[in-house]
Coordinates of C-alpha atoms in Angstrom, one line a residue:
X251 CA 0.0 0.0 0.0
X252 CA 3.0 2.4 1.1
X253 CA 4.7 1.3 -1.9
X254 CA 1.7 2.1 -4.5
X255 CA 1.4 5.3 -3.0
X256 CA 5.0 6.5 -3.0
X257 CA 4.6 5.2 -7.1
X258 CA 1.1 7.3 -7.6
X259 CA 2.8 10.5 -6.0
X260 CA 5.9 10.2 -8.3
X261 CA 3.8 9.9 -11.2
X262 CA 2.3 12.7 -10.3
X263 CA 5.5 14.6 -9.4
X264 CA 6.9 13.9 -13.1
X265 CA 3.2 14.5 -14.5
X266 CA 3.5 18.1 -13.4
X267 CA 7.5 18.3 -14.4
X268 CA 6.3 17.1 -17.7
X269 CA 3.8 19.5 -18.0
X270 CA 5.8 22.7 -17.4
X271 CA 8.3 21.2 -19.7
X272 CA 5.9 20.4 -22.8
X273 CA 4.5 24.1 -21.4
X274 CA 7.5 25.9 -22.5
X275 CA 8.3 23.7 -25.8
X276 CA 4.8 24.6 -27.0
X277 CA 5.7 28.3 -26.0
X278 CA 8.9 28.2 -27.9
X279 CA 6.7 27.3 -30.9
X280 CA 5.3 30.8 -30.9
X281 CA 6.9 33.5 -32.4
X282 CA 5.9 36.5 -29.9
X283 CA 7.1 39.4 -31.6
X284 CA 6.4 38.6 -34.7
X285 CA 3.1 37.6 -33.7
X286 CA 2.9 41.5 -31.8
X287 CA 4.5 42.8 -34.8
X288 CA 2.1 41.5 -37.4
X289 CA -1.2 42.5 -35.0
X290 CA 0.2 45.8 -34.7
X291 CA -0.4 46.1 -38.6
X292 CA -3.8 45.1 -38.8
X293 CA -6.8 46.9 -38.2
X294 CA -8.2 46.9 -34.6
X295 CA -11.6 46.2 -36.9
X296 CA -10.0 43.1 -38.9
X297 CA -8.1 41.6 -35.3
X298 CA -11.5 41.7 -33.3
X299 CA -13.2 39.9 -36.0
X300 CA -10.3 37.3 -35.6
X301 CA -10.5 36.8 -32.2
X302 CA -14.3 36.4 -32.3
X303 CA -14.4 34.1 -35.5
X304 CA -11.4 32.0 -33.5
X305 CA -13.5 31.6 -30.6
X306 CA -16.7 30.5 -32.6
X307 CA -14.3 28.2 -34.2
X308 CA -12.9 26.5 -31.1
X309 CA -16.0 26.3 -29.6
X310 CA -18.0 24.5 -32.3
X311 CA -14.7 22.1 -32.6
X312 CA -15.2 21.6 -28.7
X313 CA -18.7 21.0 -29.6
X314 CA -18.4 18.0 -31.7
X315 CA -17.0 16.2 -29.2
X316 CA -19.9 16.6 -27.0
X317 CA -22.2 15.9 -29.9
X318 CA -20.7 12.5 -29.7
X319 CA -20.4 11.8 -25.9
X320 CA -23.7 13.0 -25.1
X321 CA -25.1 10.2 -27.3
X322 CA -23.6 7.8 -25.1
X323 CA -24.3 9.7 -21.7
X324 CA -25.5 13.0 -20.5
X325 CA -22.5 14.6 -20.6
X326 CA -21.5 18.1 -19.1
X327 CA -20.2 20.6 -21.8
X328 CA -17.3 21.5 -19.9
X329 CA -15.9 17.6 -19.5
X330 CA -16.1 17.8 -23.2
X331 CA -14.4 21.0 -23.4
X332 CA -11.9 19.3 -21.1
X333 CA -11.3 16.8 -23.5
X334 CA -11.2 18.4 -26.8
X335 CA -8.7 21.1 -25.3
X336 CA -6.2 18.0 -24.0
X337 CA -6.1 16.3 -26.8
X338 CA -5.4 18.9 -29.4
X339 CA -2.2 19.4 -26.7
X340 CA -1.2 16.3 -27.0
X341 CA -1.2 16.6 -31.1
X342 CA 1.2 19.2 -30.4
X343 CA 4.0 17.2 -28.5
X344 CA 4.2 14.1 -30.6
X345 CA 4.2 14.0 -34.6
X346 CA 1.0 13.2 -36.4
X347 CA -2.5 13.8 -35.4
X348 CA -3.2 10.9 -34.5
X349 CA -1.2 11.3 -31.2
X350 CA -3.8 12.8 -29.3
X351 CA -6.3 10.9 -30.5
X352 CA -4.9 7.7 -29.5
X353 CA -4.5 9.2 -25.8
X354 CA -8.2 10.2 -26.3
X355 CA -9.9 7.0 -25.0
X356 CA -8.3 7.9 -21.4
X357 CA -9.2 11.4 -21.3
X358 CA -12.3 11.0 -22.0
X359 CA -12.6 8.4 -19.3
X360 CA -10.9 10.5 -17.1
X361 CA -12.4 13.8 -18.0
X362 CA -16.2 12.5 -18.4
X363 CA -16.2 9.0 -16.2
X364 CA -17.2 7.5 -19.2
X365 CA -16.2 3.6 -19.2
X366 CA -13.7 2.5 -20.9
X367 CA -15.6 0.5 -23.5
X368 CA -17.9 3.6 -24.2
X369 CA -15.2 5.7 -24.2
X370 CA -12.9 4.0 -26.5
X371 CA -16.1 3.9 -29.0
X372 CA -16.4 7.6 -28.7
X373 CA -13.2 8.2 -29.1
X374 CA -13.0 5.8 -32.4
X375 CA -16.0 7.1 -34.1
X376 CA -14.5 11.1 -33.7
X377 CA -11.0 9.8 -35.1
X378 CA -12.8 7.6 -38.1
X379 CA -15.5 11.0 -39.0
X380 CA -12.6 13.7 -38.8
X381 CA -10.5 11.6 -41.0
X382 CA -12.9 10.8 -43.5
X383 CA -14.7 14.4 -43.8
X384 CA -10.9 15.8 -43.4
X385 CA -9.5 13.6 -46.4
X386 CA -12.8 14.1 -48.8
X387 CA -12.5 18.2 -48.3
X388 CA -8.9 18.0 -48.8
X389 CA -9.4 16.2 -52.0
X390 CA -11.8 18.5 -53.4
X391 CA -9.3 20.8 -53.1
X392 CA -6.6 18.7 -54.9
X393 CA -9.2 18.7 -57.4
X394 CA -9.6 22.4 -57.9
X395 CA -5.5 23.0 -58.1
X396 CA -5.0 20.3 -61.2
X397 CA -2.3 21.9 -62.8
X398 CA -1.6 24.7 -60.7
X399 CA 0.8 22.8 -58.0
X400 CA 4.5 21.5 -58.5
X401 CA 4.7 17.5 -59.3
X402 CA 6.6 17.0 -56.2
X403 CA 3.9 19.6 -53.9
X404 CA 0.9 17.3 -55.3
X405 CA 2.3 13.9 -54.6
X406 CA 3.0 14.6 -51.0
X407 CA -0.8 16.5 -50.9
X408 CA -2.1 13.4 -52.4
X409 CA 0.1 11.4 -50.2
X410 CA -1.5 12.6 -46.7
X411 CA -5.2 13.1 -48.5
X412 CA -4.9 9.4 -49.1
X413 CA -3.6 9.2 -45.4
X414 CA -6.4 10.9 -44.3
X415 CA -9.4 8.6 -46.0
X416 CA -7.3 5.3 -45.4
X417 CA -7.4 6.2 -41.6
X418 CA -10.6 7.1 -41.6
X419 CA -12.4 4.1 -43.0
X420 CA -10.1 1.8 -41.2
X421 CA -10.5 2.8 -38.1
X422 CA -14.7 2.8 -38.3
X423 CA -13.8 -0.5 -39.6
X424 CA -12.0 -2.1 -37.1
X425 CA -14.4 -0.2 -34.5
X426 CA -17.5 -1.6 -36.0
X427 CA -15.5 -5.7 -36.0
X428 CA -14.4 -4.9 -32.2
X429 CA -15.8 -8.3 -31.3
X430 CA -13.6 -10.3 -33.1
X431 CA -10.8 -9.9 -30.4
X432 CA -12.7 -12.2 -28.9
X433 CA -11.1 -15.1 -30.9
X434 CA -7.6 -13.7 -29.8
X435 CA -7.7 -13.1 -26.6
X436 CA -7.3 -16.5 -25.0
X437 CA -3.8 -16.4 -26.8
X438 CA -3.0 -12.6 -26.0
X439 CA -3.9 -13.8 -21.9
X440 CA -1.2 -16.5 -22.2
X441 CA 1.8 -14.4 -24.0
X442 CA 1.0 -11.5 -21.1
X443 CA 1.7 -14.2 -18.3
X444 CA 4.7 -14.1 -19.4
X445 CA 6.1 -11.1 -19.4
X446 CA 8.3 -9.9 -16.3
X447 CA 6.8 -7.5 -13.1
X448 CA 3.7 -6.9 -15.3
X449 CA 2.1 -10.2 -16.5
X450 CA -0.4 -10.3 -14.2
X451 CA -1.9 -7.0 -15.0
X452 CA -1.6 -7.5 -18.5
X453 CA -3.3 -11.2 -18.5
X454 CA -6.2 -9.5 -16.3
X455 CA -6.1 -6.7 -19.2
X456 CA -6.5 -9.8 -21.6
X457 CA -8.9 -11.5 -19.8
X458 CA -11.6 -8.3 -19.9
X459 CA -10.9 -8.0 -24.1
X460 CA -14.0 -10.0 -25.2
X461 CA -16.5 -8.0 -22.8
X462 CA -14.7 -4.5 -23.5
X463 CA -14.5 -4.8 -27.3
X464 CA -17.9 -5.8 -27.6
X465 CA -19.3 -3.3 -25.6
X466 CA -16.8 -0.6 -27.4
X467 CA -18.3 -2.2 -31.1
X468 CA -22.0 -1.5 -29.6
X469 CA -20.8 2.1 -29.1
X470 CA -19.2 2.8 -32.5
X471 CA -22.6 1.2 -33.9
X472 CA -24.8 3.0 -32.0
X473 CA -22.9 6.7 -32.9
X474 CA -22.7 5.5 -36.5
X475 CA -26.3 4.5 -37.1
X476 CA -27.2 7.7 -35.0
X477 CA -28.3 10.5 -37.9
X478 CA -28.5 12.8 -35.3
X479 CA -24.9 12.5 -33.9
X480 CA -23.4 12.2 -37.3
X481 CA -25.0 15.3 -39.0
X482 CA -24.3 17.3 -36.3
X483 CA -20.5 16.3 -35.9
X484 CA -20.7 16.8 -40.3
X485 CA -22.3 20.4 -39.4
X486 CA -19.6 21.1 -36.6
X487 CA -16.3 20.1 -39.0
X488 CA -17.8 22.5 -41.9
X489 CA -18.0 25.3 -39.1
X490 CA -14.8 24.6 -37.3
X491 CA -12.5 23.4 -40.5
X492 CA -14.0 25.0 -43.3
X493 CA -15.8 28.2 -42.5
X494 CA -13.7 29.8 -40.3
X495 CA -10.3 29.0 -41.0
X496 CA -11.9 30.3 -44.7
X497 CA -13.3 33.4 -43.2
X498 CA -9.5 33.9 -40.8
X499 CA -7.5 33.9 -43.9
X500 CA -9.7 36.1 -46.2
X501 CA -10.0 38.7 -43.3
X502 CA -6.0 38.7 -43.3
X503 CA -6.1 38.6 -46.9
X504 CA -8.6 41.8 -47.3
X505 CA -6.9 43.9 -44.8
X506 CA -3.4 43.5 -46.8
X507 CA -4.9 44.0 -50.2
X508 CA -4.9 40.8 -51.8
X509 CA -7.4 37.8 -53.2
X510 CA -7.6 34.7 -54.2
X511 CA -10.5 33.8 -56.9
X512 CA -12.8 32.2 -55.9
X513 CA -12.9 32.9 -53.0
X514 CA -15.1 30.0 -51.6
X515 CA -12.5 27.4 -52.8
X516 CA -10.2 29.7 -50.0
X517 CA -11.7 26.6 -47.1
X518 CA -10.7 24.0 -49.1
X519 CA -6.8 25.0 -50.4
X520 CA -6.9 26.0 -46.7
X521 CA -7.7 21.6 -45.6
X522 CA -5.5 20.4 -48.4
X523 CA -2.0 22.6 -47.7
X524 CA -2.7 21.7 -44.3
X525 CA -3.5 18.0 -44.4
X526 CA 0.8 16.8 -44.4
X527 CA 0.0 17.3 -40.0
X528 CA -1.0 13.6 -40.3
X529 CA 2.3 12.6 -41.8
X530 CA 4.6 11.7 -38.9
X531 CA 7.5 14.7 -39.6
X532 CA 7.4 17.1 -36.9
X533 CA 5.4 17.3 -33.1
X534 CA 2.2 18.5 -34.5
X535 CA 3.7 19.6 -38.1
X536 CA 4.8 22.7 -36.6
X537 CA 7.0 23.9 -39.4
X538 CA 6.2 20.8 -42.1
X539 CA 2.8 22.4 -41.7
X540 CA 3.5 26.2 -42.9
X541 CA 5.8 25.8 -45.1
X542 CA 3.9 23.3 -47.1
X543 CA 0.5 25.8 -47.1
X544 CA 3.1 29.0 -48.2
X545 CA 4.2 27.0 -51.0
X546 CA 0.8 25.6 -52.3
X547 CA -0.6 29.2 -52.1
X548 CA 2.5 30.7 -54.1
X549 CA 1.4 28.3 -56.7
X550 CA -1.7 29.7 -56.6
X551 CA -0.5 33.2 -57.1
X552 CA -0.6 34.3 -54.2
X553 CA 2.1 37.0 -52.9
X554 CA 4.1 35.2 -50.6
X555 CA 4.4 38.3 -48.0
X556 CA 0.5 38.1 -47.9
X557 CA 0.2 34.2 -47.3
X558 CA 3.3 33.7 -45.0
X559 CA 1.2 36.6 -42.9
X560 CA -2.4 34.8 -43.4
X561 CA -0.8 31.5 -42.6
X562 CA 1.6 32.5 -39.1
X563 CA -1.5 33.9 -37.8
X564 CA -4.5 31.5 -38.8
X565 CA -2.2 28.1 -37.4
X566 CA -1.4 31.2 -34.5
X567 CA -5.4 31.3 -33.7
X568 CA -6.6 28.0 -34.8
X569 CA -4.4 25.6 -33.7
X570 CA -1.1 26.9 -31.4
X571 CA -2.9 29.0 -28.9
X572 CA -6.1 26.8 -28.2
X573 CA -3.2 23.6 -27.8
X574 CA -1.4 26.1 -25.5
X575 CA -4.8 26.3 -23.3
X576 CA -5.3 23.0 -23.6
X577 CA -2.0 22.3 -21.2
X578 CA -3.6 23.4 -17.7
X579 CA -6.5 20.6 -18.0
X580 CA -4.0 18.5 -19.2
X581 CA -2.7 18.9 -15.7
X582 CA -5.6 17.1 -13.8
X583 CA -5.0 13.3 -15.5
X584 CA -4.4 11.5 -13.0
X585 CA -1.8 9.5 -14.4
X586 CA -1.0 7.3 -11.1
X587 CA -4.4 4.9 -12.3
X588 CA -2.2 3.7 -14.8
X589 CA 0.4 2.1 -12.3
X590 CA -2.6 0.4 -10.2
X591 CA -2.4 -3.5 -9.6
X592 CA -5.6 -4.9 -11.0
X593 CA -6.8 -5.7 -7.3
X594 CA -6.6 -2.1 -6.7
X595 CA -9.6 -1.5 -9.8

């Protein structure tokens, strides 16, 4: 007992070391006085219309998580809010998107109660829709710039497009066939007796597989076959990664002079340069991700002053600063649970 706790409070020692650390890497990714620099020479009109159409924005993202966890279980709009903000920190420590969302499962049983099962469900079905809806927009725009983007630009675009849609439908897939683990598990619960210090928990792990990834399959059905849940989540990505990322950049884009015709295919260049963040290159494609947008709008003839500006300060609003607020509930997993013997559950 002396010894779990003494393990429980050094997890939580090193949870909060870990956090100021990951605190300051995310705030070295900011540029401050460039950031001050470049609000300084926009309107005071132009930035309070960015600040406003950033906070719609993150809120309806927030949103479509509880769209989906409140199908399961009445489910307070702040635990969502919770869980949204965490993981969109955690795709900013570790490369890919699909970081966070593979932490996801536990924050939203920590953040919600939800069980595991449920939450893992949840947590499946957000992945698999995001993916899917990401990948189709981002190949409508591939579609639109035939011909306008450098061989090499358009093979990695199609690359991480392709990404997108394969993740997508395979992990709705595998959600929806949960219960064949069931055939497996017997074997997994023997090769986990094995293993050194941890076998035990492991095999107990194995031994709850059938139960859990049924129930988890049940969820993913239930969300899936749930028009409700899923035109709302459709009606919440459009908002949050179409509208106003759209409306961001052709706010910047107006204030400095410059446009880009049509203007309503602005939303969906916008998903496309900025689909390589699922490619595995950099914590949360910080870098990978800008320059790869600058160069796709260049080829669009775009002045590059104007989109370097448009794109520092719409990743700035819509994806560096809510990540950075993300980190203080990040602070209240309790991490310790995961070091629990299975008697302790």
């Amino acid at each position: 007992m002396v010894e779990s706790k003494r393990r429980a409070w050094l997890f939580r020692a090193a949870q909060y070391l870990l956090g100021a650390l990951t605190l300051a890497w995310v705030l070295g990714q900011v540029e401050w006085e460039r950031t001050v620099s470049l609000f300084a020479s926009i309107s005071i009109e132009t930035t309070v219309a960015l600040v406003a159409v950033s906070g719609v924005g993150l809120l309806v993202a927030l949103a479509m998580w509880h769209v989906l966890l409140d199908r399961i279980e009445d489910t307070r709009f702040r635990a969502a809010i919770d869980t949204g903000l965490i993981v969109l920190f955690v795709n900013h420590l570790l490369p890919s998107r699909l970081s966070g969302r593979a932490v996801a499962p536990f924050v939203v049983h920590h953040r919600t109660g939800m069980a595991y099962p449920g939450a893992v469900g949840v947590s499946g079905v957000h992945t698999g829709l995001y993916a899917i809806l990401y990948g189709l927009v981002a190949f409508l725009g591939l579609v639109l710039s035939v011909g306008q983007l450098p061989l090499g630009l358009a093979i990695v675009l199609v690359l991480s497009t392709a990404l997108y849609a394969a993740a997508g439908t395979a992990v709705l897939l595998a959600g929806i066939n949960l219960s064949a683990v069931e055939r497996i598990a017997g074997g997994i619960e023997r090769i986990a007796r094995r293993v050194p210090v941890v076998g035990d928990r492991l095999a107990a792990l194995a031994q709850k597989l059938p139960e859990f990834s049924a129930a988890s399959a049940a969820t993913f059905r239930t969300l899936l076959r749930d028009p409700v849940a899923i035109v709302s989540y459709t009606a919440g990505f459009v908002v949050a990664q179409l509208i106003v990322p759209g409306l961001r950049v052709w706010l910047i884009f107006e204030s400095l002079g410059v446009s880009l015709e049509p203007a309503l295919f602005l939303p969906l260049y916008l998903v496309m340069a900025y689909s390589v963040t699922l490619l595995p290159l950099t914590p949360g494609g910080v870098g990978v991700t800008e320059a790869t947008a600058t160069a796709v709008f260049i080829a669009l003839g775009v002045p590059s002053t104007a989109i370097v500006t448009a794109i520092f300060v719409d990743r700035l609003l819509g994806s560096y600063l809510p990540a950075l607020v993300g980190w203080y509930p990040s602070l209240k997993m309790d991490l310790s649970k995961l070091v629990e013997s299975p008697s302790q559950e």
